[in-house]
PDB file of C-alpha atoms in Angstrom:
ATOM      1  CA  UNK A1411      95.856  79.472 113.782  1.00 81.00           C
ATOM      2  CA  UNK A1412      96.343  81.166 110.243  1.00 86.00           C
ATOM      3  CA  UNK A1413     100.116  82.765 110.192  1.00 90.00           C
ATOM      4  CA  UNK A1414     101.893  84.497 106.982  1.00 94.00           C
ATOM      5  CA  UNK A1415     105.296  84.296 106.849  1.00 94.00           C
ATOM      6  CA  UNK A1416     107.346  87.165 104.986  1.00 96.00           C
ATOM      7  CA  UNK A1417     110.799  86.606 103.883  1.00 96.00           C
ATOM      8  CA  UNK A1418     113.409  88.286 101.415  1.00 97.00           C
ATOM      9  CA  UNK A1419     113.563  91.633 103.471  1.00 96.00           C
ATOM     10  CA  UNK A1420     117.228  93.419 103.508  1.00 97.00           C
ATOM     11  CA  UNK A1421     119.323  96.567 103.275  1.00 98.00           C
ATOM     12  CA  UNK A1422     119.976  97.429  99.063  1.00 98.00           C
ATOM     13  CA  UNK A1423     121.897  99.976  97.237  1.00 98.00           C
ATOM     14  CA  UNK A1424     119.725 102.501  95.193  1.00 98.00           C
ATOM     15  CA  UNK A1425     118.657 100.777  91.648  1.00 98.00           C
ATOM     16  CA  UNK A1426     119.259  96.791  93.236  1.00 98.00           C
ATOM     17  CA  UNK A1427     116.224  93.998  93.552  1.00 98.00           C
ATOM     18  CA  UNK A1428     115.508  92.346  96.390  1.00 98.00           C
ATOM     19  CA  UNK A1429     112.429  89.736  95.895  1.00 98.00           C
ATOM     20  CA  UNK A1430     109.855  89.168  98.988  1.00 98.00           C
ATOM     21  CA  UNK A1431     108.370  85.778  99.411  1.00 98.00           C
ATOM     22  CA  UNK A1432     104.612  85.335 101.702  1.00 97.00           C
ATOM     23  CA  UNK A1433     103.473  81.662 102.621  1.00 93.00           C
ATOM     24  CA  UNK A1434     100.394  81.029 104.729  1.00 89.00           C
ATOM     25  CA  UNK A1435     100.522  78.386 107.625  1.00 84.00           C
ATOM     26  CA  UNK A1436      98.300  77.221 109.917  1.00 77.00           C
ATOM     27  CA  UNK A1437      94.477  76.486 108.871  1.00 67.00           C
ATOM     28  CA  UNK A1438      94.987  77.872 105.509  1.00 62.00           C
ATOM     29  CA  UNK A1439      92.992  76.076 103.817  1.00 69.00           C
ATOM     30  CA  UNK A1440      90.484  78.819 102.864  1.00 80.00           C
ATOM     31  CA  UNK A1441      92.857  81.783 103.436  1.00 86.00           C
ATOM     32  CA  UNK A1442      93.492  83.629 100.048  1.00 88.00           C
ATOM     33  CA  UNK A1443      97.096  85.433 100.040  1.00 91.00           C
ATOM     34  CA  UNK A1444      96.071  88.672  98.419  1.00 93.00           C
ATOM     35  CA  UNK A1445      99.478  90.970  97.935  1.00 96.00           C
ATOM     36  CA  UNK A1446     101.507  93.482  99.762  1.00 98.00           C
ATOM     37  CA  UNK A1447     101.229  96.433 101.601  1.00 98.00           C
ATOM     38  CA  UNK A1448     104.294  98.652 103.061  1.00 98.00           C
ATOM     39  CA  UNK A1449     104.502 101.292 106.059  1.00 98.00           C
ATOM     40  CA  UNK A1450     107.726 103.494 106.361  1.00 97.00           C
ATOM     41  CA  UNK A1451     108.327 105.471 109.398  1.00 93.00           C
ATOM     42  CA  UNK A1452     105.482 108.137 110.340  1.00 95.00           C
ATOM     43  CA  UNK A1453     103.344 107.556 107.338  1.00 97.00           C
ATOM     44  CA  UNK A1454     100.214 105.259 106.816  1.00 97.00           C
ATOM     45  CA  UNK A1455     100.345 101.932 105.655  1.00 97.00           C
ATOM     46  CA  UNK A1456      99.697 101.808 101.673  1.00 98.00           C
ATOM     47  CA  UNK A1457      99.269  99.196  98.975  1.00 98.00           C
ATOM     48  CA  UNK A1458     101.895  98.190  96.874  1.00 98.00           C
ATOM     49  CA  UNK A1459     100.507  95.274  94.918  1.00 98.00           C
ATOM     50  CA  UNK A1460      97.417  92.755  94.794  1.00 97.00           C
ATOM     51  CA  UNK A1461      96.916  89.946  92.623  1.00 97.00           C
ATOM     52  CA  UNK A1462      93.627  87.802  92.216  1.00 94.00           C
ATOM     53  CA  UNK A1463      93.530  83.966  91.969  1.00 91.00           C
ATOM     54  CA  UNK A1464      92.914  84.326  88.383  1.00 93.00           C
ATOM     55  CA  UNK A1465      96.884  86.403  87.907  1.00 93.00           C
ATOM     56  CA  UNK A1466      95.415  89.979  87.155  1.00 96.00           C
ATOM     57  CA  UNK A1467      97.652  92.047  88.950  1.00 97.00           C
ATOM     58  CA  UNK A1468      97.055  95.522  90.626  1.00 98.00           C
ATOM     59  CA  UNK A1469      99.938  98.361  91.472  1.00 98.00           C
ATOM     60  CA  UNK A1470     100.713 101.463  93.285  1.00 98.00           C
ATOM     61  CA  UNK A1471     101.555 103.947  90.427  1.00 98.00           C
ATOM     62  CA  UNK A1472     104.824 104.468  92.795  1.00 98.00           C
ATOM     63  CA  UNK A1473     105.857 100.807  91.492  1.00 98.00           C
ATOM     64  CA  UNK A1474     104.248 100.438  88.086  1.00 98.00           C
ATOM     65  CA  UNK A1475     107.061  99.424  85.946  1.00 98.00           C
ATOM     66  CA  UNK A1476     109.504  98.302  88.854  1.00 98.00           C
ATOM     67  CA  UNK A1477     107.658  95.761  90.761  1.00 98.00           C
ATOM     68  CA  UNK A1478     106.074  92.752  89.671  1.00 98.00           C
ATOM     69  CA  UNK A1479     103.449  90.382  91.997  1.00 98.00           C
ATOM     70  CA  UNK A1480     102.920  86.549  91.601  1.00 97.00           C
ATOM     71  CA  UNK A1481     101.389  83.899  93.248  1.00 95.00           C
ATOM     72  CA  UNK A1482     101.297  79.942  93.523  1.00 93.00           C
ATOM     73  CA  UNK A1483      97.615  79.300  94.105  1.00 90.00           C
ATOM     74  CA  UNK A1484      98.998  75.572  94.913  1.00 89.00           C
ATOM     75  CA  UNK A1485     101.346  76.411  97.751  1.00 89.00           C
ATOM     76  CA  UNK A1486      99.254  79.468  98.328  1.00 88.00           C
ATOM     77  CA  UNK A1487     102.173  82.212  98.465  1.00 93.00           C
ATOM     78  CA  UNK A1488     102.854  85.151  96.970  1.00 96.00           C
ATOM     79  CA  UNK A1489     105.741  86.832  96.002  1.00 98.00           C
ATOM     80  CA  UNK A1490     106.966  90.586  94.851  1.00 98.00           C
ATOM     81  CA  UNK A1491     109.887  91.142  92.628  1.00 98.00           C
ATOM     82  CA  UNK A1492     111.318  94.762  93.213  1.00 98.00           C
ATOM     83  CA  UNK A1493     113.682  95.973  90.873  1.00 98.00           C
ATOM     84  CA  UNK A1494     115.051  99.415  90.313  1.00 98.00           C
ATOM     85  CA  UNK A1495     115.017  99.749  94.231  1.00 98.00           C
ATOM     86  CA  UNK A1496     114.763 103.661  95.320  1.00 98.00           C
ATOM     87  CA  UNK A1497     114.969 105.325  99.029  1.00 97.00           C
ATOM     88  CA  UNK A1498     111.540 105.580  98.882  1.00 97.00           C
ATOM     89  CA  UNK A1499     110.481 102.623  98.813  1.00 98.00           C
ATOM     90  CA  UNK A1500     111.724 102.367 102.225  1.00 98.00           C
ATOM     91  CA  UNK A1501     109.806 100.582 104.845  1.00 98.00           C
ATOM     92  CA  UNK A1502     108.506  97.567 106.291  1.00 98.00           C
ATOM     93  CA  UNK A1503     106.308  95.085 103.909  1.00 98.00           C
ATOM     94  CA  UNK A1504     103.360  93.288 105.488  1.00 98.00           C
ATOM     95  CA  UNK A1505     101.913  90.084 103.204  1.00 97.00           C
ATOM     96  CA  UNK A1506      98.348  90.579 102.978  1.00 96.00           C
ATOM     97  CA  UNK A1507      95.496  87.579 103.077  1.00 94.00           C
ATOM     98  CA  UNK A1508      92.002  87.095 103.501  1.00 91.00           C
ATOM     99  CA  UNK A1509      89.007  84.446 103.856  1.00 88.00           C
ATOM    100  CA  UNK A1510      86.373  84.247 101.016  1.00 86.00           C
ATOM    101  CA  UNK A1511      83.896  82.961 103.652  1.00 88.00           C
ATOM    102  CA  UNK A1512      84.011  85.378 106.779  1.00 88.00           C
ATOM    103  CA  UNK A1513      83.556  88.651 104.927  1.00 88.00           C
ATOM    104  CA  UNK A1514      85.534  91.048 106.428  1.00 90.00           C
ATOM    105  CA  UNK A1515      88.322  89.225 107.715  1.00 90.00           C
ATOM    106  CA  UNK A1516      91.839  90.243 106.925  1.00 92.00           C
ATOM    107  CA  UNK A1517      95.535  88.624 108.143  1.00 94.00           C
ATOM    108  CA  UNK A1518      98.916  90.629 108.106  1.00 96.00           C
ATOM    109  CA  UNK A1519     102.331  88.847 108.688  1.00 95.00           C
ATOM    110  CA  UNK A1520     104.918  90.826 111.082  1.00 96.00           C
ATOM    111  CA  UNK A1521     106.655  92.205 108.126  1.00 97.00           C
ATOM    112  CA  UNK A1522     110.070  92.035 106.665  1.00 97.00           C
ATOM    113  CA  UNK A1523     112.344  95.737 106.384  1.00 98.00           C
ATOM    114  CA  UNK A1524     113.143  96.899 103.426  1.00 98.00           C
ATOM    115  CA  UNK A1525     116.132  99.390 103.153  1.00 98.00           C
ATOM    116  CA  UNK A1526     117.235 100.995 100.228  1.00 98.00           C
ATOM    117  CA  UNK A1527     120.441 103.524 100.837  1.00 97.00           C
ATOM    118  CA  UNK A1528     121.164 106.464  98.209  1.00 94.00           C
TER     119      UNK A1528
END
């Protein structure tokens, strides 16, 4: 049973970091952590940030410049530094993985809130 586990969720003041961690349990053994993705209330769920094996990151223009994605291919987590926090970015984060060999197939943790007050 493949489970990611967010972490590093909380309520922030406009312009403060908060920094999201996303470890995969279970069979992981061929599960690749990809990024993040983020709903807020009565909109779609939208990419924030993906990052290969290899490093090469990939943002939402909405966080170019603010956030930044890593990942320990050894532990096989992934993290997101947010800084310069706006009520925007608002919403809950899901971690984001998949597996190389059943095309396809995508995993979501529950998500950790994110709240940024003005």
């Amino acid at each position: 049973q493949v489970q990611l586990v967010e972490s590093g969720g909380g309520l922030v003041q406009a312009g403060g970091s908060l920094r999201l961690s996303c470890v995969v349990s279970g069979s992981s053994v061929r599960i690749n952590v990809k990024g993040w993705y983020r709903q807020a209330p009565g909109k779609q769920r939208e990419l924030v940030a993906t990052v290969t094996r290899g490093g090469s990151p990939n943002y939402a223009d909405s966080v170019k410049g603010r956030f930044t994605i890593s990942r320990d291919n050894a532990k096989n987590m992934v993290f997101l530094q947010m800084n310069s926090l706006k009520p925007e970015d608002t919403a809950v984060y899901y971690c984001n993985a998949d597996n190389p060999f059943l095309p396809g197939t995508q995993y979501w943790g529950q998500g950790t809130q994110v709240t940024v007050s003005s």
